[in-house]
Coordinates of C-alpha atoms and ligand atoms in Angstrom, one line a residue:
X1 CA 22.4 -9.3 5.3
X2 CA 21.8 -12.6 3.6
X3 CA 18.4 -14.2 3.8
X4 CA 18.2 -17.3 5.9
X5 CA 16.9 -19.3 2.9
X6 CA 19.9 -18.2 0.8
X7 CA 22.3 -19.3 3.5
X8 CA 20.7 -22.7 3.7
X9 CA 20.7 -23.0 -0.1
X10 CA 24.3 -22.1 -0.3
X11 CA 25.2 -24.8 2.2
X12 CA 23.2 -27.4 0.3
X13 CA 24.7 -26.2 -3.0
X14 CA 28.1 -26.8 -1.6
X15 CA 27.1 -30.3 -0.7
X16 CA 25.8 -31.0 -4.2
X17 CA 29.1 -29.8 -5.6
X18 CA 31.1 -31.8 -3.1
X19 CA 29.2 -34.9 -4.2
X20 CA 30.0 -34.1 -7.8
X21 CA 26.8 -32.5 -8.9
X22 CA 25.7 -29.2 -10.3
X23 CA 25.5 -26.7 -7.4
X24 CA 22.4 -25.1 -8.9
X25 CA 20.5 -28.1 -7.8
X26 CA 20.9 -27.0 -4.2
X27 CA 18.2 -24.4 -4.1
X28 CA 16.0 -24.8 -1.1
X29 CA 12.5 -23.7 -0.1
X30 CA 10.5 -23.5 3.0
X31 CA 8.9 -26.9 3.6
X32 CA 5.2 -27.3 2.8
X33 CA 5.2 -30.2 5.3
X34 CA 6.2 -28.4 8.5
X35 CA 5.3 -31.6 10.4
X36 CA 8.2 -33.3 8.7
X37 CA 10.9 -30.6 8.3
X38 CA 11.5 -26.9 8.1
X39 CA 13.2 -26.6 4.7
X40 CA 13.3 -28.8 1.7
X41 CA 15.4 -29.3 -1.4
X42 CA 14.1 -31.0 -4.6
X43 CA 17.4 -30.8 -6.5
X44 CA 18.0 -34.5 -6.6
X45 CA 14.7 -35.0 -8.3
X46 CA 15.5 -32.3 -10.8
X47 CA 19.0 -33.7 -11.5
X48 CA 18.1 -37.4 -11.9
X49 CA 17.7 -37.3 -15.6
X50 CA 20.9 -35.3 -16.2
X51 CA 23.0 -37.8 -14.2
X52 CA 21.1 -41.0 -15.2
X53 CA 20.8 -41.9 -11.5
X54 CA 17.9 -42.6 -9.2
X55 CA 17.0 -39.3 -7.4
X56 CA 17.2 -41.2 -4.1
X57 CA 20.8 -42.0 -4.7
X58 CA 21.7 -38.5 -5.4
X59 CA 19.8 -37.2 -2.3
X60 CA 21.6 -39.8 -0.2
X61 CA 25.0 -38.7 -1.3
X62 CA 24.2 -35.1 -0.6
X63 CA 22.7 -35.9 2.8
X64 CA 26.0 -37.7 3.5
X65 CA 27.9 -34.6 2.7
X66 CA 25.7 -32.6 5.0
X67 CA 26.1 -34.9 8.0
X68 CA 28.0 -33.2 10.8
X69 CA 27.2 -29.7 9.3
X70 CA 26.6 -27.3 12.1
X71 CA 23.8 -25.5 10.3
X72 CA 21.6 -28.6 10.4
X73 CA 20.1 -30.6 13.2
X74 CA 18.9 -33.0 10.6
X75 CA 19.5 -33.4 6.8
X76 CA 17.9 -36.5 5.5
X77 CA 17.1 -38.0 2.2
X78 CA 13.6 -39.4 1.8
X79 CA 12.0 -41.3 -1.0
X80 CA 11.6 -40.7 -3.8
X81 CA 14.5 -38.2 -3.6
X82 CA 13.8 -35.2 -1.4
X83 CA 16.2 -33.7 1.1
X84 CA 14.3 -32.8 4.3
X85 CA 16.1 -30.2 6.4
X86 CA 15.8 -29.1 10.0
X87 CA 18.2 -26.3 11.0
X88 CA 20.1 -26.3 14.2
X89 CA 18.9 -24.2 17.1
X90 CA 22.3 -22.5 17.5
X91 CA 22.2 -21.5 13.8
X92 CA 18.7 -20.0 14.3
X93 CA 19.7 -18.2 17.4
X94 CA 22.8 -16.6 15.9
X95 CA 21.0 -15.7 12.7
X96 CA 18.2 -13.9 14.5
X97 CA 20.5 -12.2 17.0
X98 CA 22.3 -10.7 14.0
X99 CA 19.1 -9.8 12.2
X100 CA 17.6 -8.1 15.3
X101 CA 20.7 -6.0 15.7
X102 CA 20.3 -4.6 12.2
X103 CA 18.5 -1.4 11.8
X104 CA 15.9 -2.8 9.4
X105 CA 15.9 -6.4 10.5
X106 CA 17.9 -7.6 7.6
X107 CA 16.3 -5.7 4.8
X108 CA 18.9 -4.9 2.2
X109 CA 19.1 -1.4 0.8
X110 CA 20.0 -0.7 -2.9
X111 CA 23.4 0.9 -3.5
X112 CA 21.9 4.2 -4.4
X113 CA 18.6 5.8 -3.4
X114 CA 16.2 5.7 -6.3
X115 CA 13.5 8.4 -6.5
X116 CA 10.0 7.3 -6.9
X117 CA 7.0 9.5 -7.4
X118 CA 3.9 7.8 -6.1
X119 CA 0.6 9.0 -7.4
X120 CA -2.3 7.9 -5.1
X121 CA -5.4 9.2 -3.5
X122 CA -6.7 10.9 -6.6
X123 CA -9.7 12.6 -5.0
X124 CA -11.8 15.0 -6.9
X125 CA -12.5 18.5 -5.6
X126 CA -16.0 19.2 -4.4
X127 CA -17.0 15.6 -4.6
X128 CA -17.0 13.8 -1.3
X129 CA -14.5 11.0 -0.8
X130 CA -16.2 7.7 -1.3
X131 CA -15.1 4.2 -0.7
X132 CA -13.7 4.0 -4.2
X133 CA -11.0 6.5 -3.1
X134 CA -10.4 4.4 0.0
X135 CA -8.4 1.7 -1.8
X136 CA -6.2 4.2 -3.6
X137 CA -5.4 6.0 -0.3
X138 CA -4.9 2.8 1.7
X139 CA -2.8 0.9 -0.8
X140 CA -0.8 4.0 -1.8
X141 CA 0.0 5.0 1.8
X142 CA 1.3 1.5 2.5
X143 CA 3.4 1.3 -0.7
X144 CA 4.9 4.7 0.2
X145 CA 6.0 3.4 3.6
X146 CA 7.2 0.0 2.2
X147 CA 9.2 1.7 -0.6
X148 CA 10.8 4.2 1.8
X149 CA 11.7 1.4 4.2
X150 CA 13.4 -0.5 1.4
X151 CA 15.6 2.5 0.6
X152 CA 13.8 4.6 -1.9
X153 CA 13.1 8.3 -1.8
X154 CA 9.4 8.5 -2.3
X155 CA 7.4 11.6 -3.2
X156 CA 3.7 11.0 -2.6
X157 CA 1.4 13.2 -4.8
X158 CA -2.3 13.3 -4.3
X159 CA -3.0 14.3 -8.0
X160 CA -6.2 16.2 -7.2
X161 CA -9.0 16.2 -9.7
X162 CA -9.4 20.0 -9.7
X163 CA -9.8 21.0 -13.3
X164 CA -12.0 20.2 -16.2
X165 CA -15.7 19.8 -16.6
X166 CA -16.5 19.0 -13.0
X167 CA -15.5 22.6 -12.1
X168 CA -17.5 24.0 -14.9
X169 CA -20.6 22.1 -13.6
X170 CA -20.2 23.5 -10.1
X171 CA -19.7 27.0 -11.3
X172 CA -22.8 26.7 -13.6
X173 CA -25.0 25.5 -10.7
X174 CA -23.7 28.2 -8.4
X175 CA -24.4 30.8 -11.0
X176 CA -28.0 29.5 -11.2
X177 CA -28.4 29.5 -7.4
X178 CA -26.6 32.7 -6.6
X179 CA -26.6 34.9 -9.7
X180 CA -25.8 38.0 -7.7
X181 CA -22.4 37.0 -6.6
X182 CA -19.7 39.4 -7.9
X183 CA -17.8 36.4 -9.5
X184 CA -20.4 36.4 -12.2
X185 CA -20.4 40.1 -12.8
X186 CA -18.2 40.9 -15.8
X187 CA -17.9 44.5 -14.9
X188 CA -16.8 43.9 -11.3
X189 CA -13.3 45.3 -10.8
X190 CA -13.1 45.4 -7.0
X191 CA -11.6 42.7 -4.8
X192 CA -13.6 39.6 -4.2
X193 CA -14.7 38.5 -0.7
X194 CA -12.3 36.5 1.4
X195 CA -15.0 34.2 2.7
X196 CA -16.3 31.5 0.4
X197 CA -19.9 32.0 -0.8
X198 CA -20.9 28.5 0.3
X199 CA -20.4 26.0 3.1
X200 CA -18.8 22.6 2.6
X201 CA -22.1 20.8 2.8
X202 CA -23.6 23.1 0.2
X203 CA -20.7 22.5 -2.0
X204 CA -21.1 18.8 -1.7
X205 CA -24.7 18.8 -2.7
X206 CA -24.0 21.0 -5.7
X207 CA -21.8 18.6 -7.7
X208 CA -24.2 15.7 -7.8
X209 CA -27.1 18.0 -8.6
X210 CA -25.2 19.7 -11.4
X211 CA -23.9 16.4 -12.8
X212 CA -27.4 14.9 -12.8
X213 CA -28.8 17.9 -14.6
X214 CA -26.1 17.9 -17.2
X215 CA -27.0 14.4 -18.2
X216 CA -30.6 15.3 -18.9
X217 CA -30.3 18.8 -20.1
X218 CA -28.3 19.6 -23.2
X219 CA -28.4 23.3 -22.7
X220 CA -27.1 23.0 -19.1
X221 CA -24.3 20.8 -20.3
X222 CA -23.3 23.3 -22.9
X223 CA -23.3 26.0 -20.2
X224 CA -21.0 23.9 -18.1
X225 CA -18.6 23.3 -20.9
X226 CA -18.6 27.0 -21.6
X227 CA -17.9 27.8 -17.9
X228 CA -15.1 25.2 -17.9
X229 CA -13.5 26.9 -20.9
X230 CA -13.9 30.4 -19.4
X231 CA -12.3 29.2 -16.2
X232 CA -9.4 27.6 -18.0
X233 CA -9.0 30.7 -20.2
X234 CA -8.4 32.7 -17.0
X235 CA -11.7 34.6 -16.3
X236 CA -11.0 36.6 -13.2
X237 CA -14.2 35.9 -11.4
X238 CA -14.3 32.3 -12.2
X239 CA -10.7 31.8 -11.1
X240 CA -11.5 33.5 -7.8
X241 CA -14.5 31.3 -7.3
X242 CA -12.5 28.3 -8.2
X243 CA -10.0 29.2 -5.5
X244 CA -12.8 29.2 -3.0
X245 CA -14.0 25.8 -4.1
X246 CA -10.5 24.4 -3.9
X247 CA -9.8 25.8 -0.5
X248 CA -13.0 24.6 1.1
X249 CA -12.7 21.2 -0.5
X250 CA -9.0 20.7 0.2
X251 CA -9.2 21.5 3.8
X252 CA -11.9 18.9 4.2
X253 CA -9.9 16.4 2.2
X254 CA -6.9 17.0 4.4
X255 CA -9.0 16.3 7.5
X256 CA -10.3 13.1 6.0
X257 CA -6.9 11.8 5.0
X258 CA -5.5 12.7 8.4
X259 CA -8.2 10.6 10.0
X260 CA -7.1 7.7 7.8
X261 CA -3.4 8.1 8.7
X262 CA -2.7 9.0 5.1
X263 CA -0.5 11.8 4.1
X264 CA 1.0 13.4 1.0
X265 CA 4.1 15.3 0.2
X266 CA 2.6 17.1 -2.7
X267 CA -0.9 18.5 -3.3
X268 CA -0.5 19.0 -7.0
X269 CA -3.6 18.8 -9.0
X270 CA -4.6 18.7 -12.6
X271 CA -4.7 22.5 -12.6
X272 CA -1.1 22.6 -11.6
X273 CA 0.0 21.7 -15.1
X274 CA -2.5 23.8 -17.0
X275 CA 0.0 26.3 -18.1
X276 CA 2.5 23.9 -19.5
X277 CA 0.1 22.1 -21.7
X278 CA 0.4 24.4 -24.7
X279 CA 4.2 24.1 -24.8
X280 CA 4.0 20.3 -24.4
X281 CA 1.4 20.0 -27.2
X282 CA 3.7 22.1 -29.5
X283 CA 6.5 19.8 -28.7
X284 CA 4.5 16.8 -29.6
X285 CA 3.5 18.4 -32.9
X286 CA 6.9 19.8 -33.8
X287 CA 8.6 16.5 -33.3
X288 CA 6.0 14.4 -35.1
X289 CA 4.8 12.5 -32.1
X290 CA 1.3 13.6 -32.4
X291 CA -0.9 14.0 -35.5
X292 CA -4.4 15.1 -36.3
X293 CA -7.1 12.5 -36.6
X294 CA -10.7 13.4 -37.2
X295 CA -10.0 16.9 -35.9
X296 CA -8.4 15.7 -32.7
X297 CA -4.7 15.6 -31.9
X298 CA -3.6 12.1 -31.0
X299 CA -0.6 10.0 -30.3
X300 CA -0.6 6.5 -31.8
X301 CA 0.4 4.0 -29.1
X302 CA -0.1 0.6 -30.8
X303 CA 3.2 -1.4 -31.0
X304 CA 4.2 -4.0 -33.5
X305 CA 3.9 -6.8 -31.2
X306 CA 0.4 -5.9 -30.0
X307 CA -2.1 -8.5 -30.9
X308 CA -4.7 -5.9 -31.5
X309 CA -4.8 -2.2 -32.1
X310 CA -5.1 0.2 -29.2
X311 CA -7.1 3.4 -29.4
X312 CA -4.8 6.3 -29.8
X313 CA -4.1 8.6 -26.9
X314 CA -6.1 11.8 -27.4
X315 CA -4.1 14.9 -26.5
X316 CA -6.6 17.5 -27.6
X317 CA -10.2 17.2 -28.6
X318 CA -11.4 18.7 -31.8
X319 CA -12.5 21.8 -29.9
X320 CA -9.0 22.2 -28.6
X321 CA -9.8 21.1 -25.1
X322 CA -7.3 19.1 -23.0
X323 CA -8.3 15.8 -21.5
X324 CA -7.5 13.5 -18.6
X325 CA -4.6 12.0 -20.5
X326 CA -3.3 15.4 -21.4
X327 CA -3.0 16.5 -17.8
X328 CA -1.4 13.2 -16.9
X329 CA 1.2 13.7 -19.6
X330 CA 1.9 17.3 -18.5
X331 CA 2.1 16.1 -14.9
X332 CA 4.8 13.5 -16.0
X333 CA 6.7 16.3 -17.6
X334 CA 6.6 18.4 -14.5
X335 CA 7.5 15.5 -12.2
X336 CA 10.5 14.7 -14.4
X337 CA 11.6 18.4 -14.4
X338 CA 11.3 18.8 -10.7
X339 CA 12.2 15.4 -9.3
X340 CA 14.0 13.5 -12.0
X341 CA 12.4 10.3 -10.7
X342 CA 13.6 6.8 -11.6
X343 CA 10.1 5.6 -11.5
X344 CA 6.5 6.9 -11.3
X345 CA 3.9 4.5 -9.8
X346 CA 0.1 5.2 -10.0
X347 CA -2.4 3.6 -7.7
X348 CA -5.9 3.8 -9.2
X349 CA -8.9 1.7 -10.1
X350 CA -7.9 -1.1 -12.5
X351 CA -10.7 0.0 -14.9
X352 CA -8.2 2.8 -15.8
X353 CA -5.7 0.3 -17.3
X354 CA -6.2 1.5 -20.9
X355 CA -5.8 5.1 -19.9
X356 CA -2.5 4.4 -18.2
X357 CA -1.3 2.2 -21.0
X358 CA -1.9 5.1 -23.4
X359 CA -0.3 7.7 -21.2
X360 CA 2.8 5.6 -20.4
X361 CA 3.4 4.7 -24.1
X362 CA 2.9 8.3 -25.1
X363 CA 5.3 9.5 -22.5
X364 CA 8.0 7.0 -23.6
X365 CA 7.4 7.5 -27.3
X366 CA 7.6 11.3 -27.1
X367 CA 10.6 11.0 -24.8
X368 CA 9.0 12.9 -21.9
X369 CA 10.7 10.2 -19.9
X370 CA 13.9 8.2 -20.5
X371 CA 13.5 4.6 -21.9
X372 CA 14.6 3.4 -18.5
X373 CA 12.2 5.5 -16.4
X374 CA 9.8 2.9 -15.0
X375 CA 6.1 3.9 -15.3
X376 CA 3.9 1.4 -13.5
X377 CA 0.2 1.2 -12.9
X378 CA -0.9 -0.5 -9.7
X379 CA -4.6 -1.1 -10.7
X380 CA -6.8 -2.2 -7.9
X381 CA -10.1 -4.1 -7.9
X382 CA -13.5 -3.1 -6.6
X383 CA -14.6 -3.2 -3.0
X384 CA -17.8 -5.1 -3.1
X385 CA -20.7 -5.6 -0.7
X386 CA -21.8 -9.0 0.5
X387 CA -24.0 -9.3 -2.6
X388 CA -20.8 -9.2 -4.7
X389 CA -21.7 -5.9 -6.3
X390 CA -19.9 -2.6 -5.7
X391 CA -20.3 -1.5 -2.1
X392 CA -23.3 0.7 -1.4
X393 CA -25.1 2.2 1.6
X394 CA -28.1 0.4 3.0
X395 CA -30.2 3.0 1.1
X396 CA -28.4 2.0 -2.1
X397 CA -26.3 5.2 -2.5
X398 CA -22.6 5.6 -2.8
X399 CA -21.1 5.2 0.7
X400 CA -19.2 8.2 1.9
X401 CA -15.9 7.4 3.4
X402 CA -16.5 9.5 6.4
X403 CA -19.7 7.6 7.2
X404 CA -18.0 4.3 6.7
X405 CA -15.3 5.1 9.1
X406 CA -17.5 6.4 11.8
X407 CA -19.7 3.4 11.5
X408 CA -16.7 1.1 12.2
X409 CA -15.5 3.5 15.0
X410 CA -18.8 3.1 16.7
X411 CA -18.8 -0.6 16.4
X412 CA -15.3 -0.9 17.9
X413 CA -16.2 1.6 20.6
X414 CA -19.0 -0.6 21.8
X415 CA -16.9 -3.6 21.8
X416 CA -14.1 -2.0 23.7
X417 CA -16.4 -0.5 26.4
X418 CA -18.0 -3.9 26.7
X419 CA -14.8 -5.7 27.3
X420 CA -13.2 -3.1 29.6
X421 CA -15.6 -1.3 31.9
X422 CA -12.8 0.7 33.6
X423 CA -11.6 2.4 30.4
X424 CA -12.3 6.1 30.1
X425 CA -14.6 7.3 27.3
X426 CA -11.7 9.3 25.8
X427 CA -9.3 6.4 25.7
X428 CA -12.0 4.1 24.4
X429 CA -12.7 6.5 21.6
X430 CA -9.1 6.8 20.6
X431 CA -8.5 3.1 20.8
X432 CA -11.7 2.4 18.9
X433 CA -10.4 4.5 16.1
X434 CA -7.1 2.8 16.1
X435 CA -8.7 -0.6 15.9
X436 CA -11.2 0.5 13.3
X437 CA -8.4 1.7 11.0
X438 CA -6.6 -1.6 11.5
X439 CA -9.8 -3.4 10.6
X440 CA -10.5 -1.3 7.5
X441 CA -6.9 -1.2 6.2
X442 CA -6.0 -4.8 6.9
X443 CA -9.3 -5.9 5.4
X444 CA -8.2 -4.2 2.2
X445 CA -4.5 -4.7 2.2
X446 CA -4.6 -8.4 2.9
X447 CA -6.0 -9.0 -0.6
X448 CA -3.8 -8.7 -3.6
X449 CA -4.4 -5.2 -4.9
X450 CA -5.7 -6.2 -8.3
X451 CA -8.4 -8.5 -6.9
X452 CA -11.9 -7.4 -6.0
X453 CA -12.8 -8.1 -2.4
X454 CA -15.9 -8.3 -0.3
X455 CA -16.2 -5.7 2.4
X456 CA -17.4 -7.7 5.4
X457 CA -17.5 -5.5 8.4
X458 CA -18.2 -8.3 10.9
X459 CA -15.3 -10.3 9.6
X460 CA -12.9 -7.3 9.4
X461 CA -13.6 -6.2 12.9
X462 CA -13.3 -9.6 14.5
X463 CA -10.6 -10.1 17.1
X464 CA -9.9 -13.6 15.8
X465 CA -8.7 -14.8 12.4
X466 CA -6.8 -13.1 9.7
X467 CA -7.8 -9.5 10.7
X468 CA -6.3 -6.3 11.7
X469 CA -7.8 -6.3 15.2
X470 CA -6.3 -9.8 15.8
X471 CA -2.8 -8.4 15.1
X472 CA -3.4 -5.5 17.4
X473 CA -4.7 -7.9 20.0
X474 CA -1.5 -9.9 19.8
X475 CA 0.6 -6.8 20.1
X476 CA -1.3 -5.6 23.1
X477 CA -0.9 -9.0 24.7
X478 CA 2.9 -8.9 24.3
X479 CA 3.1 -5.3 25.6
X480 CA 1.2 -6.3 28.7
X481 CA 3.5 -9.3 29.4
X482 CA 6.6 -7.1 28.9
X483 CA 5.2 -4.4 31.2
X484 CA 4.6 -7.0 33.9
X485 CA 8.1 -8.4 33.5
X486 CA 9.6 -5.0 33.9
X487 CA 7.5 -4.2 36.9
X488 CA 8.3 -7.6 38.6
X489 CA 12.0 -7.8 37.8
X490 CA 13.0 -4.2 37.7
X491 CA 14.9 -5.0 34.5
X492 CA 14.4 -3.7 31.0
X493 CA 12.9 -6.1 28.4
X494 CA 15.1 -4.4 25.8
X495 CA 18.2 -5.7 27.5
X496 CA 17.1 -9.3 27.8
X497 CA 19.4 -11.8 26.1
X498 CA 18.2 -14.5 23.7
X499 CA 19.4 -18.0 24.4
X500 CA 19.2 -21.1 22.2
X501 CA 15.5 -22.1 21.9
X502 CA 14.3 -25.3 23.6
X503 CA 10.7 -25.9 22.6
X504 CA 9.6 -26.4 19.0
X505 CA 7.2 -23.5 19.3
X506 CA 9.9 -21.2 20.4
X507 CA 12.1 -22.3 17.5
X508 CA 9.2 -21.8 15.1
X509 CA 8.7 -18.3 16.4
X510 CA 12.3 -17.6 15.8
X511 CA 12.1 -18.9 12.2
X512 CA 9.0 -16.8 11.7
X513 CA 10.9 -13.7 12.8
X514 CA 13.7 -14.6 10.4
X515 CA 11.3 -14.2 7.4
X516 CA 10.7 -10.5 7.9
X517 CA 13.2 -9.1 5.3
X518 CA 12.1 -11.5 2.6
X519 CA 8.5 -10.5 3.1
X520 CA 9.2 -6.8 3.0
X521 CA 11.5 -6.9 0.1
X522 CA 9.1 -9.0 -1.9
X523 CA 6.2 -6.5 -1.1
X524 CA 8.4 -3.7 -2.4
X525 CA 9.4 -5.6 -5.5
X526 CA 6.0 -6.7 -6.5
X527 CA 4.2 -3.6 -5.1
X528 CA 2.0 -5.9 -3.0
X529 CA 1.4 -5.0 0.7
X530 CA -0.5 -8.2 1.0
X531 CA 2.9 -10.0 1.3
X532 CA 3.4 -8.1 4.6
X533 CA -0.1 -8.9 5.8
X534 CA 0.5 -12.6 5.2
X535 CA 3.8 -12.4 7.0
X536 CA 2.6 -10.6 10.1
X537 CA -0.4 -12.9 10.3
X538 CA 1.9 -15.9 10.3
X539 CA 4.1 -14.3 12.9
X540 CA 1.1 -13.6 15.1
X541 CA 0.1 -17.2 14.9
X542 CA 3.6 -18.4 15.7
X543 CA 3.6 -16.1 18.7
X544 CA 0.2 -17.2 19.9
X545 CA 1.1 -20.9 19.7
X546 CA 4.3 -20.2 21.7
X547 CA 2.4 -18.2 24.2
X548 CA -0.3 -20.8 24.8
X549 CA 2.2 -23.5 25.5
X550 CA 4.7 -21.6 27.5
X551 CA 4.7 -20.3 31.0
X552 CA 6.6 -17.1 30.5
X553 CA 6.5 -15.0 33.6
X554 CA 6.2 -18.0 35.8
X555 CA 9.3 -19.6 34.4
X556 CA 11.8 -20.3 37.3
X557 CA 15.0 -20.6 35.3
X558 CA 16.0 -16.9 35.1
X559 CA 18.1 -17.3 31.9
X560 CA 15.2 -19.1 30.2
X561 CA 12.7 -16.4 31.2
X562 CA 15.0 -13.7 30.0
X563 CA 15.3 -15.4 26.7
X564 CA 11.5 -15.6 26.4
X565 CA 11.3 -11.9 27.1
X566 CA 13.9 -11.2 24.5
X567 CA 11.9 -13.2 22.0
X568 CA 8.7 -11.3 22.9
X569 CA 10.4 -8.0 22.8
X570 CA 11.7 -8.6 19.3
X571 CA 8.5 -10.1 18.1
X572 CA 6.8 -6.9 19.3
X573 CA 9.3 -4.7 17.4
X574 CA 8.9 -6.6 14.2
X575 CA 5.2 -6.6 14.4
X576 CA 5.0 -2.9 15.2
X577 CA 7.3 -2.2 12.2
X578 CA 5.1 -4.5 10.0
X579 CA 1.8 -2.7 10.9
X580 CA 3.5 0.6 10.5
X581 CA 4.3 -0.4 6.9
X582 CA 0.7 -1.1 6.4
X583 CA -0.3 2.3 7.7
X584 CA -1.7 1.7 11.2
X585 CA -0.6 1.4 14.8
X586 CA -1.5 -0.4 18.0
X587 CA -3.0 1.0 21.2
X588 CA -1.6 0.3 24.7
X589 CA -4.5 -1.9 25.6
X590 CA -7.8 -2.9 24.1
Ligands
LIG1 N1 -9.2 11.5 -9.9 C1 -9.1 10.3 -10.6 C2 -10.4 9.5 -10.3 O1 -11.2 9.8 -9.3 C3 -8.0 9.4 -10.2 C4 -6.6 10.0 -10.5 C5 -5.5 8.9 -10.6 N2 -4.3 9.5 -10.9 C6 -3.9 10.0 -12.1 N3 -2.7 10.5 -12.3 N4 -4.7 9.9 -13.2 O2 -10.7 8.6 -11.0

């Protein structure tokens, strides 16, 4: 379906042409002076030089051609040469009726269904999820939903950090703490215990401990490197132990992601591609893509038009060990083999920009992917505390995601109980979590991904202003009016018919609805969920202005009341769709 702005531009372009001017001058935009008009065209200003004419004269002639046009209530030229446009109410009505009948509210699907692998989450086994992983999960989940909605097949992969030195560190520390475990006994040939030899919380204390020690103790670090190598070379006991670590950690991760409303299609990890690395490395060598440099195997990634040289991508270290980039390259190979994606997008901290540049260039250069395969990095900024520094706990430590969520849950629970004494504890708890997720996710997503932002719990949880809870509050308000309507009239809100709007607020709400497809398509194109946030926030405001100035259920004219209900019903549907694309949902009441 055509966008409303395109329809308007087309009409104005026709008028430019009919008046003897270049039709390209007829491009319109949403007005930045809503007090004067709804849409605006600056084409006469742009064309003045070309036609050696005062812009006002051109605008006048075009306005003349538009007079009597049914699309416009008003099309007037104003000095020095703008065209101010106000669309007709019938045009708005028929446009949104058509749009509301479409399955995706006017979002256009591509002719074929591109496949996109989306790499997000990126947690590391045996390290607790911290707020740094929050952004990847929240932005990635929203992008997955947006890309699916706009007609792509999306495969979400968590890309688990489950290989490498971190595992060696954990094994080394376990060996020190529990040397008698059979996993460390080289002569053990029996079957290993089914139960893991540690609890989750033990496991979670082991990593920071081991990592701290390795920074101070050379010998310890050497042991960890040795253990890593032994694990990767396939030592039976180490592999068995590694499976335990993986299982305990992954079931906890799954629980945490579920709590965040985030889910993945694939749980591939760095270890998944371990076995294909040697073949890939040979391929790089045999085809001259990689060469030796100071003992390491590297791929040069600097291009002619680069202003400065980039460090090469290191495929193997001088001791033959694979690195972060190596597993990423092998993962690309596996993804291409199994999914043949048209694109792979990565959602990770923007401080990894160089890493991804090296990996993408290496993948293209070595033809692991086609030239047209789109590899993109969605690098996000840091979540800061109110002091402008990376967010920490009050004690100054790294905040665990779980604690952060339960803190917000509690805050919301208190507020909901306070405002609603009759609500059961159970419902209050469930609602509190829904509102908390909206607060947390919207607080993040409403910023452009690449920007740092300040995590301000009081602001994010407020029921007023540009926040998640405000959107939910608006939705709940609409739901309650619709429920009352259905109860009072015995009719279905869904079946209410939309009439031509009368008040300006009503028309403004209709125009806000009409912008849905543009917002969603641009969010998908730019990989920016914040576009949808801005859209729904605007829609909520338009709804609330309408609501405050309109007696809806008390309206006596039945046709008018029905039309209001139709408008509310559809605003609700569009808002619910919008927040679903952001990754949260609304309660029945709050
Ligand atoms: N595990 C990594 C980290 O915690 C993020 C992984 C991002 N994805 C990737 N394919 N490298 O920093």
